[in-house]
Short mmCIF file of C-alpha atoms and ligand atoms in Angstrom, two decimals:
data_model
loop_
_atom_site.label_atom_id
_atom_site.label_comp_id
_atom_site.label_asym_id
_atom_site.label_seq_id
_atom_site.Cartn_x
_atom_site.Cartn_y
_atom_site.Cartn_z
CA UNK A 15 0.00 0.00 0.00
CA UNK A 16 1.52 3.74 -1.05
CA UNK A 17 2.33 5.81 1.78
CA UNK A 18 1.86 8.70 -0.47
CA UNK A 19 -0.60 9.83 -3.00
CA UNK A 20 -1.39 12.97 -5.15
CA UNK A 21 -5.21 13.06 -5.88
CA UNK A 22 -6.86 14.90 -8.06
CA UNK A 23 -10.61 16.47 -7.59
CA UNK A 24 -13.49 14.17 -8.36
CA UNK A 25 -14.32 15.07 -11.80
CA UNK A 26 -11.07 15.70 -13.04
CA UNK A 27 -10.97 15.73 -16.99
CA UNK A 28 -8.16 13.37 -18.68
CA UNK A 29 -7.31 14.04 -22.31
CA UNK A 30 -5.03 14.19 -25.27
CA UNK A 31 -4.45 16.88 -27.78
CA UNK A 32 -4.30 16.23 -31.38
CA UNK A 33 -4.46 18.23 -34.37
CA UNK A 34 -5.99 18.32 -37.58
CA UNK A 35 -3.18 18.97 -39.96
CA UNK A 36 -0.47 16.78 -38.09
CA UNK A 37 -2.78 14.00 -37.86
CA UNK A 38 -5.22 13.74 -40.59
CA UNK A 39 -3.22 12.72 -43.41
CA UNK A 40 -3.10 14.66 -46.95
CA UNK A 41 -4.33 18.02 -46.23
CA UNK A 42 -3.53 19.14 -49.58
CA UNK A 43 -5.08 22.04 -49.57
CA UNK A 44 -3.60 24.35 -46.78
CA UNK A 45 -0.66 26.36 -46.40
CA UNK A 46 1.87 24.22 -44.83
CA UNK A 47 1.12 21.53 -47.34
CA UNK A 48 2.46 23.82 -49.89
CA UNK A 49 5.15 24.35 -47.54
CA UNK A 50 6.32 21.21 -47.06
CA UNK A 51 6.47 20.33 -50.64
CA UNK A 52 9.01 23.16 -51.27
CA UNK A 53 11.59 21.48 -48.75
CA UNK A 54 11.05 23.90 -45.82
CA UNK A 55 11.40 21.42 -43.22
CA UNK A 56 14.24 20.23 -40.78
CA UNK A 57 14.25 16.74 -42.18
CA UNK A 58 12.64 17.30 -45.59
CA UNK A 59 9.95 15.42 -44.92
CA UNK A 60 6.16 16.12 -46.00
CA UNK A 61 3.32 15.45 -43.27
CA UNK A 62 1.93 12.47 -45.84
CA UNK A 63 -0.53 10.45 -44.49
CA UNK A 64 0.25 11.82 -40.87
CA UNK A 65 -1.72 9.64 -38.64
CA UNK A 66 -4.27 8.39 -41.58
CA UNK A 67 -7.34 10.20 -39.53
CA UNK A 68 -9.26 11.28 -42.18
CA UNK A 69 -9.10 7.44 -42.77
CA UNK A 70 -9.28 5.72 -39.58
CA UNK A 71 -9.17 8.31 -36.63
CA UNK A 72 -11.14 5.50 -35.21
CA UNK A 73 -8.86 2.99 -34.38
CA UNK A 74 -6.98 5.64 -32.14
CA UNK A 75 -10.06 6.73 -30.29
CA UNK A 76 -10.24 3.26 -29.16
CA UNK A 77 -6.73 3.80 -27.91
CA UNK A 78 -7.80 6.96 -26.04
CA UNK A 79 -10.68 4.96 -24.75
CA UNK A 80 -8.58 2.09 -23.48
CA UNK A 81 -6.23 4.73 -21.46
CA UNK A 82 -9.67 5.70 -19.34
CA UNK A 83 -9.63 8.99 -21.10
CA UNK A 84 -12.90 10.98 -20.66
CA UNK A 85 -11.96 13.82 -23.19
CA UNK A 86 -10.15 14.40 -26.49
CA UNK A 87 -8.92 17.93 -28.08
CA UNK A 88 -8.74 17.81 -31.71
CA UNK A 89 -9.33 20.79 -34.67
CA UNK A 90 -10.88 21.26 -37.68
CA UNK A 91 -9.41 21.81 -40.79
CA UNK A 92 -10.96 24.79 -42.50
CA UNK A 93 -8.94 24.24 -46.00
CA UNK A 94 -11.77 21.07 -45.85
CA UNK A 95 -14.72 22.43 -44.67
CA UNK A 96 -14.06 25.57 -47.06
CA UNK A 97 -11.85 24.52 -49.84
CA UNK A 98 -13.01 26.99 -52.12
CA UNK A 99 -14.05 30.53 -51.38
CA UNK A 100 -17.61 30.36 -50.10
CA UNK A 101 -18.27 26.42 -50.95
CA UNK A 102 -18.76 24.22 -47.94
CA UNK A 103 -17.51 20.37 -48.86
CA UNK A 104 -20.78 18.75 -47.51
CA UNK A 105 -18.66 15.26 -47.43
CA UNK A 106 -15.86 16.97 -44.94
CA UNK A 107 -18.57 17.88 -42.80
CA UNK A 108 -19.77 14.62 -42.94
CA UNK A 109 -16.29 13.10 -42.05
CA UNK A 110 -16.04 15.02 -39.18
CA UNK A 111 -19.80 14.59 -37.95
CA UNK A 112 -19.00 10.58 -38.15
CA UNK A 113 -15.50 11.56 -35.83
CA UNK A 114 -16.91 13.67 -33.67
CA UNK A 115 -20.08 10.72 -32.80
CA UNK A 116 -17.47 7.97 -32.53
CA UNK A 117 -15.70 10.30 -29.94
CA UNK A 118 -18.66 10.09 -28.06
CA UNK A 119 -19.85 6.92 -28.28
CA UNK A 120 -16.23 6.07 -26.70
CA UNK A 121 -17.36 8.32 -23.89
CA UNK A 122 -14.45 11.16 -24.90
CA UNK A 123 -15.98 14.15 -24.64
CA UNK A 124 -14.48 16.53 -27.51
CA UNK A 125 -13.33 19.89 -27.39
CA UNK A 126 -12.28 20.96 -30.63
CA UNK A 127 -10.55 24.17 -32.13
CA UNK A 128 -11.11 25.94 -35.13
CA UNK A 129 -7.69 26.97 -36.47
CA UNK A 130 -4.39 25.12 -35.81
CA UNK A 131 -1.67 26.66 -37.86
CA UNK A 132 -3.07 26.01 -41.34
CA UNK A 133 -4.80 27.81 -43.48
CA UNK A 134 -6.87 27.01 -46.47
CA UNK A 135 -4.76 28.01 -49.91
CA UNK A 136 -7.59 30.23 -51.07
CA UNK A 137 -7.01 32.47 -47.54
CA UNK A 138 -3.38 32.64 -48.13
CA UNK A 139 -3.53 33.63 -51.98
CA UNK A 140 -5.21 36.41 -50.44
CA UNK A 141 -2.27 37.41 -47.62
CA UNK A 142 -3.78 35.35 -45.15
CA UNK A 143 -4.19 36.64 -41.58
CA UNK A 144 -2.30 39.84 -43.06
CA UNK A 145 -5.75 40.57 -45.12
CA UNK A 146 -8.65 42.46 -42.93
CA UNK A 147 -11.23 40.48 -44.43
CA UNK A 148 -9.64 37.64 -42.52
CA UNK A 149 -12.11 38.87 -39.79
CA UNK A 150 -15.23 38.12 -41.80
CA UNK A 151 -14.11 34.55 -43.22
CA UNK A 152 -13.41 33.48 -39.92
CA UNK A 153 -16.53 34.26 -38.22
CA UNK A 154 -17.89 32.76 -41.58
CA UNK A 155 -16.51 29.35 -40.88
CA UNK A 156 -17.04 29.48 -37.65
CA UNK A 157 -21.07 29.93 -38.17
CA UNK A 158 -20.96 27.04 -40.84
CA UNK A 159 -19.36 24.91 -38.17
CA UNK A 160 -21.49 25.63 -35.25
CA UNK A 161 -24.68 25.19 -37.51
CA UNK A 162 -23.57 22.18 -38.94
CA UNK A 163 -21.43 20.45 -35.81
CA UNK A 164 -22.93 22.77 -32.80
CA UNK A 165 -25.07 19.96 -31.61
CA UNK A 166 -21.90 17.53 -31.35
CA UNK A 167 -19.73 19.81 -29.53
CA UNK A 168 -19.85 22.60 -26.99
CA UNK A 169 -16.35 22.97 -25.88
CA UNK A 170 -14.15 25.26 -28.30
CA UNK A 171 -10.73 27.08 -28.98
CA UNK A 172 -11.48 29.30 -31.22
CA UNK A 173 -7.36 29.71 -32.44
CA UNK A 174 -4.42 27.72 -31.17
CA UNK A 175 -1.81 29.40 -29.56
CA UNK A 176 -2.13 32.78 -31.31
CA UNK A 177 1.31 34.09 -30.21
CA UNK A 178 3.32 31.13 -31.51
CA UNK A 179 1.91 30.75 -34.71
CA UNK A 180 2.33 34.63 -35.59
CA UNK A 181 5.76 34.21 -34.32
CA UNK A 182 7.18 31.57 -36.43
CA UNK A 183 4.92 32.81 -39.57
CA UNK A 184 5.29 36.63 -39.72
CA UNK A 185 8.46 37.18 -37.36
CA UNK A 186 11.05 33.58 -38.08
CA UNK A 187 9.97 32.96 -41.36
CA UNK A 188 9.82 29.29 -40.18
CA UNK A 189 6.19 29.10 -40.83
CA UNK A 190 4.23 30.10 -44.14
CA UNK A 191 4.31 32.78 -45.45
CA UNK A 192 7.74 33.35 -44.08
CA UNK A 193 7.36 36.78 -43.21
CA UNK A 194 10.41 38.28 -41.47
CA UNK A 195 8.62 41.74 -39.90
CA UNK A 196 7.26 43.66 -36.71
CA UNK A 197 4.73 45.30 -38.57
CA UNK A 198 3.05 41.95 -40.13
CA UNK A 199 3.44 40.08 -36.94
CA UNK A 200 1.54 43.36 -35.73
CA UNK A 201 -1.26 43.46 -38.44
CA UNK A 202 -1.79 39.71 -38.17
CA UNK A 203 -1.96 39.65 -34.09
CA UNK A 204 -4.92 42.41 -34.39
CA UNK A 205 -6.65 40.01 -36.70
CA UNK A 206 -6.29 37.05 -34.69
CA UNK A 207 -8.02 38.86 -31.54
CA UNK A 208 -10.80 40.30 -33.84
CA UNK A 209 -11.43 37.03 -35.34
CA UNK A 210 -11.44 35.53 -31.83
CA UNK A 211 -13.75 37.95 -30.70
CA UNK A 212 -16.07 37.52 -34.03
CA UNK A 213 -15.95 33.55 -33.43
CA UNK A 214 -17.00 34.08 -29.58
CA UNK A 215 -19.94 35.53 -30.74
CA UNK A 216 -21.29 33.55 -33.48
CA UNK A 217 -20.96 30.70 -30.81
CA UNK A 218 -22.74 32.00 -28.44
CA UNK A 219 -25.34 33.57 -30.55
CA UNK A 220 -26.43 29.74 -31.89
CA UNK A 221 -25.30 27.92 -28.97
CA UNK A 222 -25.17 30.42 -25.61
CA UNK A 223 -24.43 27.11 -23.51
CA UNK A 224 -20.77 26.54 -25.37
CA UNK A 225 -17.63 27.46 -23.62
CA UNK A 226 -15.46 28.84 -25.84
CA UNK A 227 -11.44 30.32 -25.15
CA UNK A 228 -8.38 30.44 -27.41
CA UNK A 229 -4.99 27.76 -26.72
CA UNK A 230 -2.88 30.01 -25.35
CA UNK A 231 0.98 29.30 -25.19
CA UNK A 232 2.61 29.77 -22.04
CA UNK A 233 6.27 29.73 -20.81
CA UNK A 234 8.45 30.57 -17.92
CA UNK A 235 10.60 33.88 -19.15
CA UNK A 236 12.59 33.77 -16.12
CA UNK A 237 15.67 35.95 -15.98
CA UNK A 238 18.58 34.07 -16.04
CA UNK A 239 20.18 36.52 -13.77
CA UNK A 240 17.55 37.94 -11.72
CA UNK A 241 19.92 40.42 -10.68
CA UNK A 242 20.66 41.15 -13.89
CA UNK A 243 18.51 44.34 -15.12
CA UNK A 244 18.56 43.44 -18.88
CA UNK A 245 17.59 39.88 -18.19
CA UNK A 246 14.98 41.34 -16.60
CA UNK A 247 13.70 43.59 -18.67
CA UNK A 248 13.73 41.16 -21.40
CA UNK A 249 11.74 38.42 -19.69
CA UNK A 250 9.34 40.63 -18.59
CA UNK A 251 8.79 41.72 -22.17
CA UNK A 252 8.40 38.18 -23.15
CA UNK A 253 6.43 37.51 -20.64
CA UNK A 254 3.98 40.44 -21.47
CA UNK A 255 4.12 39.83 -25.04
CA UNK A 256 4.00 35.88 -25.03
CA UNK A 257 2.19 35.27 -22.24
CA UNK A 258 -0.59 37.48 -21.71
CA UNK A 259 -0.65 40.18 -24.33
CA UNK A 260 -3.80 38.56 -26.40
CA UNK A 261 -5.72 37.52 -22.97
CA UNK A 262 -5.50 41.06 -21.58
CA UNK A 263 -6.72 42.32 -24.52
CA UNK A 264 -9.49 40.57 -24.85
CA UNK A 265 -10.12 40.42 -20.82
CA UNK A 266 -10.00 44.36 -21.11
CA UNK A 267 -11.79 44.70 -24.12
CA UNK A 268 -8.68 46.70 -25.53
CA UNK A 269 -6.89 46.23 -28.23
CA UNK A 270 -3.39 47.10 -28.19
CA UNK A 271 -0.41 46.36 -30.83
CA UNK A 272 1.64 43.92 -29.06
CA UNK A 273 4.62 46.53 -30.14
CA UNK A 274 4.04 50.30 -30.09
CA UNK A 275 1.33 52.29 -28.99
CA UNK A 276 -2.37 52.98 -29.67
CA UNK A 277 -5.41 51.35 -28.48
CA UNK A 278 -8.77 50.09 -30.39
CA UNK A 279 -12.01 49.42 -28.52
CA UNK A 280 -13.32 45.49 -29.23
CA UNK A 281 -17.00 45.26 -29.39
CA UNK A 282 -18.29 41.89 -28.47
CA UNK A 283 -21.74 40.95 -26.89
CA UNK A 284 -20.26 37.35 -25.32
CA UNK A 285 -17.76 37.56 -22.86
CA UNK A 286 -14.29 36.64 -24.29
CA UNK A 287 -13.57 33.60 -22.52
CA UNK A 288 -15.44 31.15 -20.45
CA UNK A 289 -12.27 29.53 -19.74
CA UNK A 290 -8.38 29.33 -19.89
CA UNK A 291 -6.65 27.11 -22.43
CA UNK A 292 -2.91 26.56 -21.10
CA UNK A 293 -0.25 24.89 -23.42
CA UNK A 294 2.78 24.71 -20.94
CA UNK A 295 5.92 23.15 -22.46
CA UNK A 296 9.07 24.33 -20.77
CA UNK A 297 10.74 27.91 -19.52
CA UNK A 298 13.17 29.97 -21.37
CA UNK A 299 15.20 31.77 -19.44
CA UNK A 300 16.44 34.86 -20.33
CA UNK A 301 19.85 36.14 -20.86
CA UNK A 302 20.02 39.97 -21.94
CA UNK A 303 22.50 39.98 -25.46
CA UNK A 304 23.56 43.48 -27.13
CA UNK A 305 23.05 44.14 -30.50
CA UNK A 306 20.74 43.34 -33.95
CA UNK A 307 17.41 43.98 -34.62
CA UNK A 308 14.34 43.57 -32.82
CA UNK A 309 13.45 40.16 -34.48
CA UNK A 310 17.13 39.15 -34.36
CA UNK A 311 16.40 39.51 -30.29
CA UNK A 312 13.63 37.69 -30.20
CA UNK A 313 14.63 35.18 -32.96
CA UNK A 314 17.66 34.35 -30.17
CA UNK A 315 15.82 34.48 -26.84
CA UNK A 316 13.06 32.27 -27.91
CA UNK A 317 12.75 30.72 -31.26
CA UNK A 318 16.38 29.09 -31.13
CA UNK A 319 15.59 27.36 -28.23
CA UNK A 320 12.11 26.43 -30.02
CA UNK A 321 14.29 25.12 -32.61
CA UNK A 322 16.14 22.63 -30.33
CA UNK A 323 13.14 20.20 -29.32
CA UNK A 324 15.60 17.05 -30.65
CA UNK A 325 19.19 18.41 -28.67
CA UNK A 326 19.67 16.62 -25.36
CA UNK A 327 17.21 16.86 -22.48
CA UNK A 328 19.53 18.14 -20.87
CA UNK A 329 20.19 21.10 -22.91
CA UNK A 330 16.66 22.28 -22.77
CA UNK A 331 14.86 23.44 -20.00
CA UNK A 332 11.65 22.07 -18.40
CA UNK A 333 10.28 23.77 -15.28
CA UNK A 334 7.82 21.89 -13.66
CA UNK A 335 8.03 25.06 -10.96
CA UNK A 336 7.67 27.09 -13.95
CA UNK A 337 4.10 25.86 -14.62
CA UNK A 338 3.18 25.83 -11.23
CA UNK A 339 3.87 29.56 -10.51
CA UNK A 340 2.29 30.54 -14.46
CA UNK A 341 -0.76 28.89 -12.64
CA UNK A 342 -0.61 30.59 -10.16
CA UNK A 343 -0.29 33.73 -11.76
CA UNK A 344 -2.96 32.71 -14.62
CA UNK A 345 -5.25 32.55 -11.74
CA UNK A 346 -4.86 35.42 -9.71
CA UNK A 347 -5.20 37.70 -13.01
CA UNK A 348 -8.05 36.43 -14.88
CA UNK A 349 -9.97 34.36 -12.52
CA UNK A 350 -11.01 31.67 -14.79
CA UNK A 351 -11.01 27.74 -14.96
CA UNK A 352 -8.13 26.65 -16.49
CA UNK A 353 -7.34 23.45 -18.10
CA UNK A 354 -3.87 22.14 -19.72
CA UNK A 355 -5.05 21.81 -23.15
CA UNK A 356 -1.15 20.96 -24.01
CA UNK A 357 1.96 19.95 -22.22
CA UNK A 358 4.17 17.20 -23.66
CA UNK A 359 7.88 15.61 -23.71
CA UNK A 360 9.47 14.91 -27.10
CA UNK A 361 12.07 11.78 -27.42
CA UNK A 362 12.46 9.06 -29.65
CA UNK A 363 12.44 6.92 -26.70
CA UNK A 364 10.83 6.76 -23.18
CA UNK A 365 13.40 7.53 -21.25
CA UNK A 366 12.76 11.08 -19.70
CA UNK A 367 9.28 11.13 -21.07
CA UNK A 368 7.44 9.52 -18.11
CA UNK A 369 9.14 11.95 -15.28
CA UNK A 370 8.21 14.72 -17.29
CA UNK A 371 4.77 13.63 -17.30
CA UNK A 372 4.42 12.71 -13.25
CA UNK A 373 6.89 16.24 -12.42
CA UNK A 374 4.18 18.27 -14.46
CA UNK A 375 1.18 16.72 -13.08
CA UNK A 376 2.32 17.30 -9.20
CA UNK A 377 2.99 20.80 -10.43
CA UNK A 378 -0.65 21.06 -11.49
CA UNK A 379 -2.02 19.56 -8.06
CA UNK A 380 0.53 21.94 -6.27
CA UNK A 381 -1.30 24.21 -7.92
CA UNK A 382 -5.22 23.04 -7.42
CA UNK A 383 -4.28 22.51 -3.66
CA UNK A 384 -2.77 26.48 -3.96
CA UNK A 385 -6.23 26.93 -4.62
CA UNK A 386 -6.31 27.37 -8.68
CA UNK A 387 -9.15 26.19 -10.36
CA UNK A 388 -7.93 23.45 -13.06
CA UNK A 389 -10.32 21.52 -14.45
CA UNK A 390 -8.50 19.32 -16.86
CA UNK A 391 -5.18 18.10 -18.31
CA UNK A 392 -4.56 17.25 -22.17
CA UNK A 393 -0.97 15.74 -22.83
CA UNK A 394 0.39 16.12 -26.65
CA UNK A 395 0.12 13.70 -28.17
CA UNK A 396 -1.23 10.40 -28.35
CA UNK A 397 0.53 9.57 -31.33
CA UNK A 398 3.70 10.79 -32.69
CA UNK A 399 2.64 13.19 -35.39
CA UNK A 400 3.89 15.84 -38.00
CA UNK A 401 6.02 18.27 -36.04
CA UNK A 402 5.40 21.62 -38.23
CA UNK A 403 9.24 22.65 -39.19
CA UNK A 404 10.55 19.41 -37.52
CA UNK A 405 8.80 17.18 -40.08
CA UNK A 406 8.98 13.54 -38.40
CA UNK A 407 12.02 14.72 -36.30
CA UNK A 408 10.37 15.00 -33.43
CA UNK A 409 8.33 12.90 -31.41
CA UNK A 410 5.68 13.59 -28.33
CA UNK A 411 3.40 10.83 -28.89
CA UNK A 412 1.96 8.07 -26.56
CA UNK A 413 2.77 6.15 -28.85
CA UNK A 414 5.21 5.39 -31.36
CA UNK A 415 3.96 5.57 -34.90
CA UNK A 416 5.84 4.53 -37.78
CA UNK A 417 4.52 6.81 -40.40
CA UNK A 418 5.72 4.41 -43.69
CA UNK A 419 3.97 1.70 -41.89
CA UNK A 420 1.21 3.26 -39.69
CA UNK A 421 2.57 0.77 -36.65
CA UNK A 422 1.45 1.84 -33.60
CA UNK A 423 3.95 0.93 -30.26
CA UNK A 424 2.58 2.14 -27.14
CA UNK A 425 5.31 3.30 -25.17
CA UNK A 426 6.21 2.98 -21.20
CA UNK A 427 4.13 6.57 -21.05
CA UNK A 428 1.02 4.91 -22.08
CA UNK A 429 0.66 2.42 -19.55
CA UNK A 430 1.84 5.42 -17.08
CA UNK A 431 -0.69 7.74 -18.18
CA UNK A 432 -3.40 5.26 -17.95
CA UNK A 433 -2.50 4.07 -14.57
CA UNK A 434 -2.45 7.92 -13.93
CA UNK A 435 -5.68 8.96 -15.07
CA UNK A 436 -7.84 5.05 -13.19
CA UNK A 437 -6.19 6.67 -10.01
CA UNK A 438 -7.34 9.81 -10.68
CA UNK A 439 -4.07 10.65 -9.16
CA UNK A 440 -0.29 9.53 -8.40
CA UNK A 441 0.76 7.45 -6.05
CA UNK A 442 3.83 6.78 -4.54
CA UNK A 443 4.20 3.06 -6.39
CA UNK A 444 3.61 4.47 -9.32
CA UNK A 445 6.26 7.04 -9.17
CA UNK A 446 8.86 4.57 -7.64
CA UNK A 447 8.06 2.25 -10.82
CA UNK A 448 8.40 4.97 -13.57
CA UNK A 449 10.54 7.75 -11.71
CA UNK A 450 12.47 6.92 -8.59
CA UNK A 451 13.98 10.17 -8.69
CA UNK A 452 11.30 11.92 -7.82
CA UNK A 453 10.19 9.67 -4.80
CA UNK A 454 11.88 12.08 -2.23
CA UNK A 455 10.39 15.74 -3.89
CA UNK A 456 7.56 13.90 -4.36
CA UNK A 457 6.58 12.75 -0.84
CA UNK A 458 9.61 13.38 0.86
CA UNK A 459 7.36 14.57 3.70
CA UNK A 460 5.04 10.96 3.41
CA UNK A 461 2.30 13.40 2.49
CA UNK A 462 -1.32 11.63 2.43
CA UNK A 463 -2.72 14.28 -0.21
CA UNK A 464 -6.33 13.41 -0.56
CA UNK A 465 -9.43 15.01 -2.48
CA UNK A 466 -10.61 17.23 0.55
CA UNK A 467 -7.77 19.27 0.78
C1 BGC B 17 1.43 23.09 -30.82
C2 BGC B 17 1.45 21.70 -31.41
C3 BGC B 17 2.85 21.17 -31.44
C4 BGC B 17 3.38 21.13 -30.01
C5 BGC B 17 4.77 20.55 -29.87
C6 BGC B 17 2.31 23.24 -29.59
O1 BGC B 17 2.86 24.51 -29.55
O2 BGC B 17 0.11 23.48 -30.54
O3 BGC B 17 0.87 21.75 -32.68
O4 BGC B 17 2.94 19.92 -32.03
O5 BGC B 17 3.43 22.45 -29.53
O6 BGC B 17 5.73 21.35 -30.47
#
């Protein structure tokens, strides 16, 4: 019998996170396709068949079913639903009506987001989230989708991780288009906010029950000197910029450009967020460096280390503490729910993969027992999928996927996670069986950790 154990509350909702272009298979039609196909990736590698969703998403909701799962994040791809300018593919719809039933028939409650990354070719030919009308088509989509899928779903993120995907599209180039520029990444943050606040709206107007939020990305921009008054300044700019710039406007109902000055009342009737969506990877701590440009700043104090997801473990820096104070902080701000819609280890193997898992989760009940409100907790992935820039380089999943072969291997993280989530909690077995190390942070103290507390 464990002396120690970690529960979680009663209710507690157990996912994965998936997404529609890194898992479906042959999204011809979008953006990064294109992209792909003119050798911008690490490996050279093209997203192919991906997981074969569009095929057989099935057979890996029955894998999410046999790990006790109650919930399942996965998007929509909008270069389906719309592939043409104002036609709606009543056979995508279809596809994803028959997906989003099986999900529940397995029990997995979905929560699904609109817009991961990609972006229908039509939308980019026309400059993409750099175009105003962007605005318009999104709230479009968004009404075909709730009309058409409303009744299946009534958990959505409207965009993932906003800040990200402007960064490595209009500010690394990394990302279609490849844009290299303050101003863009400016233009195309305002229209990701106003098409957020557009989407909220249609939502609620046809379903007023729905709880709708955005996938933010959040990190630990700690200063790597906190005496240090440039390391300072720079993480806190990060931190602003990264962290919180979209939520406060949208929590303020102020719109300002994430760089320079000026302000821009939103008008929405909804409120902006029923909830907070938390991706949580790692922290990047920040070391002040003279000289270059703005972007060439930024480029070094964030996207390098974005860049090195295959380098050592060692060599990159996870922060379970840094997810348990962003909680904290995440919570005192915007008083919301939160769940983890994203936090994940990348390895071939499973060597460091299940520490990561049981470290992060203790910070999240460190944090409920703090008093924070989380609901829920999604890891990424289930199985190994496309990795955007790092093609097949670089793997999160559950499982191990062979992408010539479509083998599934579950990995030593599987059988953790599931053990994790029939628990509801961690206890002190578990962790000696797929983490010794942690046995004496964990419960050094023999801590009996239950529900009530
Ligand atoms: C994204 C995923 C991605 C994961 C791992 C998140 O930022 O939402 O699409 O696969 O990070 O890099």
């Amino acid at each position: 019998m464990a002396s120690g154990y970690l529960q979680f509350p009663a209710g507690f909702i157990w996912g994965v996170a998936t997404s529609s272009h890194q898992n479906e298979g042959n999204n011809t039609n979008n953006d990064f396709w294109q992209w792909e196909q003119a050798g911008h990736t690490r490996d050279g590698t093209i997203s192919g068949l991906a997981c074969d969703w569009w095929h057989n998403a099935e057979a890996d909701f029955d894998r999410a079913a046999a790990l006790g799962l109650n919930t399942l994040r996965l998007s929509l791809e909008w270069s389906r639903l719309e592939p043409k300018e104002g036609y709606w593919d009543d056979t995508a719809f279809e596809r994803y009506r028959q997906m989003l039933l099986a999900l529940h028939e397995r029990g997995l409650r979905p929560m699904v987001t609109l817009h991961h990354f990609t972006n229908p070719l039509w939308l980019a030919k026309q400059d993409g989230w750099l175009n105003p009308t962007v605005v318009d088509y999104f709230a479009r989509y968004t009404a075909q989708v709730i009309e058409r899928l409303g009744d299946l779903c009534s958990w959505w993120c409207t965009l993932n991780e906003p800040n990200v995907y402007l960064l490595m599209a209009y500010l690394a180039a990394l990302w279609p288009p490849g844009y290299r520029s303050i101003q863009a990444f400016s233009q195309a943050a305002r229209h990701q906010v106003l098409a957020h606040a557009a989407a909220v709206d249609v939502i609620k107007q046809h379903t007023p029950q729905a709880q709708v939020s955005f996938a933010n990305h959040i990190a630990a921009f700690d200063p790597h000197r906190p005496w240090h008054l440039g390391d300072r300044i720079i993480a806190h700019l990060l931190d602003t910029i990264m962290n919180r710039w979209a939520l406060d406007s949208l929590q303020g109902g102020c719109l300002r450009p994430p760089f320079g000055t000026g302000w821009e009342k939103l008008s929405m009737t909804a409120p902006p967020l029923d909830y907070l969506a938390v991706n949580y990877y790692g922290s990047h701590p920040q070391q002040f460096k003279f000289g270059g440009s703005v972007i060439g700043l930024i480029e070094q104090q964030v996207i390098h280390e974005e860049r090195a997801w295959d380098t050592p473990w060692e060599m990159r820096e996870t922060s379970p503490q840094g997810l348990y104070q962003l909680l904290l902080e995440m919570w005192e701000r915007y008083q919301l729910p939160i769940y983890i819609t994203e936090n994940g280890f990348c390895e071939m193997g499973d060597e460091k993969r299940p520490a990561y898992i049981i470290s992060h989760l203790a910070a999240v009940h460190r944090a409920i027992a703090a008093g924070v409100d989380v609901r829920g907790y999604y890891y990424w992935t289930l199985v190994d999928n496309y990795e955007w820039a790092e093609g097949w380089t670089t793997r999160f999943g559950l499982y191990h996927l062979d992408p010539e072969t479509q083998k599934r291997t579950p990995r030593p993280s599987a059988n953790l996670y599931r053990e994790i989530v029939r628990q509801n909690g961690i206890s002190e077995d578990l962790v000696k069986a797929y983490a010794p190390q942690l046995l004496g942070e964990l419960f050094a103290t023999g801590q009996l950790v239950t529900e009530e507390e």
